[in-house]
GROMACS .gro file of C-alpha atoms in nm:
model
  214
    1MET     CA    1  -1.965  -1.680   0.361
    2THR     CA    2  -2.011  -1.334   0.439
    3LEU     CA    3  -1.681  -1.182   0.336
    4PRO     CA    4  -1.490  -0.863   0.485
    5VAL     CA    5  -1.567  -0.499   0.302
    6LEU     CA    6  -1.234  -0.322   0.179
    7TYR     CA    7  -1.338   0.053   0.122
    8SER     CA    8  -1.031   0.186  -0.101
    9LEU     CA    9  -0.854   0.500  -0.277
   10ARG     CA   10  -0.657   0.242  -0.586
   11ASN     CA   11  -0.362   0.557  -0.563
   12CYS     CA   12  -0.421   0.619  -0.154
   13PRO     CA   13  -0.125   0.466   0.042
   14PHE     CA   14  -0.309   0.416   0.335
   15ALA     CA   15  -0.534   0.187   0.165
   16MET     CA   16  -0.229   0.011  -0.087
   17ARG     CA   17  -0.087  -0.078   0.206
   18ALA     CA   18  -0.393  -0.246   0.358
   19ARG     CA   19  -0.380  -0.457   0.020
   20LEU     CA   20  -0.073  -0.569   0.042
   21ALA     CA   21  -0.099  -0.694   0.325
   22ILE     CA   22  -0.500  -0.843   0.293
   23TYR     CA   23  -0.252  -0.979  -0.023
   24LYS     CA   24  -0.029  -1.124   0.149
   25SER     CA   25  -0.297  -1.276   0.422
   26LYS     CA   26  -0.415  -1.491   0.117
   27GLN     CA   27  -0.797  -1.427   0.222
   28PRO     CA   28  -1.064  -1.320   0.017
   29ILE     CA   29  -1.228  -0.935   0.080
   30GLU     CA   30  -1.513  -0.775  -0.107
   31LEU     CA   31  -1.311  -0.479  -0.255
   32ARG     CA   32  -1.499  -0.194  -0.259
   33ASP     CA   33  -1.362   0.098  -0.482
   34VAL     CA   34  -1.421   0.464  -0.390
   35VAL     CA   35  -1.343   0.803  -0.424
   36LEU     CA   36  -1.415   1.125  -0.174
   37ASN     CA   37  -1.555   1.305  -0.333
   38ASN     CA   38  -1.853   1.096  -0.381
   39LYS     CA   39  -1.850   0.838  -0.033
   40PRO     CA   40  -2.094   0.618  -0.043
   41GLN     CA   41  -2.351   0.643   0.232
   42GLN     CA   42  -2.242   0.216   0.334
   43MET     CA   43  -1.945   0.376   0.402
   44LEU     CA   44  -2.024   0.662   0.603
   45THR     CA   45  -2.253   0.486   0.811
   46ALA     CA   46  -1.954   0.198   0.856
   47SER     CA   47  -1.645   0.531   0.999
   48PRO     CA   48  -1.777   0.846   0.954
   49LYS     CA   49  -1.486   1.026   0.971
   50GLY     CA   50  -1.459   0.902   0.574
   51THR     CA   51  -1.195   0.837   0.488
   52VAL     CA   52  -0.987   0.515   0.353
   53PRO     CA   53  -0.908   0.229   0.413
   54ILE     CA   54  -1.233   0.091   0.658
   55LEU     CA   55  -1.284  -0.270   0.691
   56VAL     CA   56  -1.619  -0.429   0.784
   57LEU     CA   57  -1.569  -0.732   0.843
   58ALA     CA   58  -1.871  -0.983   0.882
   59SER     CA   59  -1.947  -0.917   1.277
   60GLU     CA   60  -1.938  -0.570   1.167
   61GLN     CA   61  -1.691  -0.420   1.387
   62VAL     CA   62  -1.488  -0.174   1.187
   63ILE     CA   63  -1.112  -0.137   1.140
   64ASP     CA   64  -1.014   0.223   1.017
   65GLU     CA   65  -0.691   0.226   1.075
   66SER     CA   66  -0.403   0.127   0.799
   67LEU     CA   67  -0.183  -0.030   1.042
   68GLU     CA   68  -0.513  -0.157   1.167
   69VAL     CA   69  -0.606  -0.351   0.873
   70MET     CA   70  -0.234  -0.470   0.808
   71LEU     CA   71  -0.253  -0.645   1.124
   72TRP     CA   72  -0.593  -0.773   1.109
   73ALA     CA   73  -0.525  -0.948   0.789
   74LEU     CA   74  -0.170  -1.087   0.895
   75ASN     CA   75  -0.314  -1.228   1.238
   76GLU     CA   76  -0.607  -1.436   1.080
   77SER     CA   77  -0.291  -1.512   0.857
   78ASP     CA   78   0.049  -1.443   0.787
   79PRO     CA   79   0.199  -1.762   0.552
   80ASP     CA   80   0.532  -1.550   0.494
   81ASP     CA   81   0.551  -1.457   0.874
   82LEU     CA   82   0.519  -1.098   0.763
   83LEU     CA   83   0.515  -1.051   1.149
   84HIS     CA   84   0.821  -1.249   1.194
   85SER     CA   85   0.649  -1.379   1.568
   86GLY     CA   86   0.536  -1.065   1.644
   87CYS     CA   87   0.861  -0.906   1.629
   88ALA     CA   88   0.851  -0.574   1.851
   89GLU     CA   89   1.129  -0.366   1.604
   90ILE     CA   90   0.917  -0.401   1.325
   91LEU     CA   91   0.651  -0.232   1.465
   92THR     CA   92   0.836   0.056   1.655
   93LEU     CA   93   1.048   0.145   1.272
   94ILE     CA   94   0.698   0.207   1.160
   95GLU     CA   95   0.556   0.439   1.438
   96GLN     CA   96   0.858   0.647   1.318
   97PHE     CA   97   0.772   0.653   0.956
   98ASP     CA   98   0.474   0.684   1.021
   99GLU     CA   99   0.405   1.034   1.214
  100PRO     CA  100   0.772   1.256   1.091
  101PHE     CA  101   0.842   1.109   0.789
  102LYS     CA  102   0.534   1.090   0.683
  103THR     CA  103   0.507   1.522   0.784
  104CYS     CA  104   0.833   1.540   0.605
  105LEU     CA  105   0.666   1.365   0.246
  106GLU     CA  106   0.369   1.607   0.276
  107GLN     CA  107   0.573   1.900   0.293
  108TYR     CA  108   0.862   1.814  -0.017
  109LYS     CA  109   0.534   1.725  -0.209
  110CYS     CA  110   0.374   2.105  -0.161
  111ALA     CA  111   0.717   2.206  -0.189
  112LYS     CA  112   0.749   2.067  -0.527
  113ARG     CA  113   0.362   2.103  -0.630
  114TYR     CA  114   0.378   2.468  -0.592
  115HIS     CA  115   0.714   2.537  -0.673
  116GLU     CA  116   0.825   2.681  -0.366
  117SER     CA  117   1.169   2.780  -0.303
  118ASN     CA  118   1.249   2.505   0.020
  119LEU     CA  119   1.214   2.200  -0.245
  120THR     CA  120   1.549   2.101  -0.153
  121GLU     CA  121   1.515   2.140   0.244
  122CYS     CA  122   1.199   1.962   0.230
  123ARG     CA  123   1.361   1.703   0.031
  124GLN     CA  124   1.659   1.659   0.256
  125ALA     CA  125   1.490   1.617   0.550
  126CYS     CA  126   1.276   1.348   0.360
  127GLU     CA  127   1.634   1.203   0.339
  128VAL     CA  128   1.716   1.120   0.674
  129TYR     CA  129   1.445   0.898   0.638
  130ILE     CA  130   1.602   0.752   0.370
  131LYS     CA  131   1.931   0.722   0.438
  132ASP     CA  132   1.826   0.503   0.716
  133LEU     CA  133   1.716   0.279   0.478
  134GLU     CA  134   1.985   0.312   0.255
  135GLN     CA  135   2.199   0.154   0.526
  136ARG     CA  136   1.944  -0.052   0.646
  137LEU     CA  137   1.936  -0.234   0.279
  138THR     CA  138   2.312  -0.255   0.310
  139GLU     CA  139   2.283  -0.484   0.583
  140HIS     CA  140   2.028  -0.739   0.473
  141ALA     CA  141   1.757  -0.788   0.148
  142TYR     CA  142   1.495  -0.618   0.318
  143ILE     CA  143   1.379  -0.324   0.612
  144ILE     CA  144   1.452  -0.598   0.873
  145ASP     CA  145   1.663  -0.859   0.845
  146GLU     CA  146   1.714  -1.072   0.527
  147LYS     CA  147   1.288  -1.167   0.535
  148GLU     CA  148   1.013  -0.952   0.417
  149SER     CA  149   0.803  -0.785   0.694
  150LEU     CA  150   0.552  -0.543   0.816
  151ALA     CA  151   0.758  -0.321   0.764
  152ASP     CA  152   0.829  -0.391   0.399
  153ILE     CA  153   0.466  -0.337   0.285
  154ALA     CA  154   0.391  -0.070   0.493
  155LEU     CA  155   0.699   0.127   0.357
  156LEU     CA  156   0.649   0.060   0.021
  157PRO     CA  157   0.363   0.325  -0.046
  158PHE     CA  158   0.554   0.584   0.075
  159ILE     CA  159   0.888   0.496  -0.085
  160ARG     CA  160   0.684   0.503  -0.384
  161GLN     CA  161   0.547   0.791  -0.366
  162PHE     CA  162   0.903   0.970  -0.208
  163ALA     CA  163   1.042   0.855  -0.580
  164LYS     CA  164   0.793   0.989  -0.769
  165ILE     CA  165   0.810   1.380  -0.655
  166GLU     CA  166   1.175   1.500  -0.830
  167ARG     CA  167   1.185   1.206  -1.068
  168GLN     CA  168   1.542   1.213  -1.232
  169TRP     CA  169   1.654   1.323  -0.902
  170TYR     CA  170   1.562   1.044  -0.743
  171LEU     CA  171   1.669   0.786  -1.055
  172GLN     CA  172   2.016   0.968  -0.950
  173SER     CA  173   1.997   1.001  -0.606
  174PRO     CA  174   2.285   0.758  -0.418
  175TYR     CA  175   2.009   0.528  -0.285
  176PRO     CA  176   2.131   0.187  -0.492
  177ASN     CA  177   1.968  -0.014  -0.208
  178VAL     CA  178   1.634   0.196  -0.187
  179LYS     CA  179   1.573   0.193  -0.535
  180ARG     CA  180   1.699  -0.216  -0.580
  181TRP     CA  181   1.436  -0.300  -0.267
  182LEU     CA  182   1.126  -0.086  -0.455
  183ASN     CA  183   1.212  -0.153  -0.846
  184ARG     CA  184   1.170  -0.540  -0.650
  185TYR     CA  185   0.844  -0.423  -0.540
  186LEU     CA  186   0.721  -0.246  -0.849
  187GLN     CA  187   0.795  -0.493  -1.066
  188SER     CA  188   0.659  -0.753  -0.917
  189PRO     CA  189   0.322  -0.948  -1.003
  190MET     CA  190   0.163  -0.896  -0.642
  191PHE     CA  191   0.189  -0.479  -0.746
  192THR     CA  192   0.020  -0.530  -1.033
  193LYS     CA  193  -0.288  -0.745  -0.884
  194VAL     CA  194  -0.293  -0.450  -0.577
  195MET     CA  195  -0.246  -0.219  -0.827
  196ALA     CA  196  -0.551  -0.274  -1.007
  197LYS     CA  197  -0.807  -0.059  -1.145
  198TYR     CA  198  -1.188  -0.180  -1.067
  199PRO     CA  199  -1.503  -0.025  -1.134
  200LEU     CA  200  -1.582   0.249  -0.860
  201TRP     CA  201  -1.821   0.105  -0.600
  202SER     CA  202  -2.207   0.126  -0.610
  203GLU     CA  203  -2.486  -0.090  -0.426
  204HIS     CA  204  -2.565  -0.227  -0.756
  205SER     CA  205  -2.240  -0.333  -0.861
  206GLU     CA  206  -2.145  -0.656  -0.854
  207MET     CA  207  -1.920  -0.819  -0.630
  208ILE     CA  208  -1.564  -0.793  -0.676
  209VAL     CA  209  -1.357  -1.052  -0.461
  210PHE     CA  210  -0.954  -0.919  -0.390
  211THR     CA  211  -0.707  -1.204  -0.229
  212GLY     CA  212  -0.394  -1.266  -0.324
  213LYS     CA  213  -0.271  -1.629  -0.437
  214ARG     CA  214  -0.286  -1.972  -0.298
   0.00000   0.00000   0.00000
């Protein structure tokens, strides 16, 4: 059987959430870890834009948007019902974060990296979204309701990034439920597996099969 191939970058949040969904789907794929300053020709042939994740199916169909990879994986197999039987609120919430929050997050990261004077303002712009999550997580264990959903694993890599920018500030921040939710994931066997380090792929590499526990 020819496995789907996922081109991935270990620390890229978009690739991370694709791996999370594939793990949750319990489907095997061939994982090819790459670095963006030395992109394999096979990856560029599949998707000339050259950003990860890129999923190449056995049919040679290419999926090169992270949320689409997640939806493909969970539509194929969703043993934990992360799609909540097609709950529209999940995709609406993800869309609200996928553009404006990530823009704020990039500005916050740059302000910290380059010691810019607007660091506090950039953080506060992100906090608008963090406060929304805090309220949701005050009401139930996961972002949508008491059950884990696609929204949780789609937002996880970006909330993790937010928490790392000013670590000491975050640890003292007034978001206990966001911290509880994030820590539950970061300390999980799933996250350890998803973040495992593999050799960079080349055409001479041995195949690495990645999957969740069955």
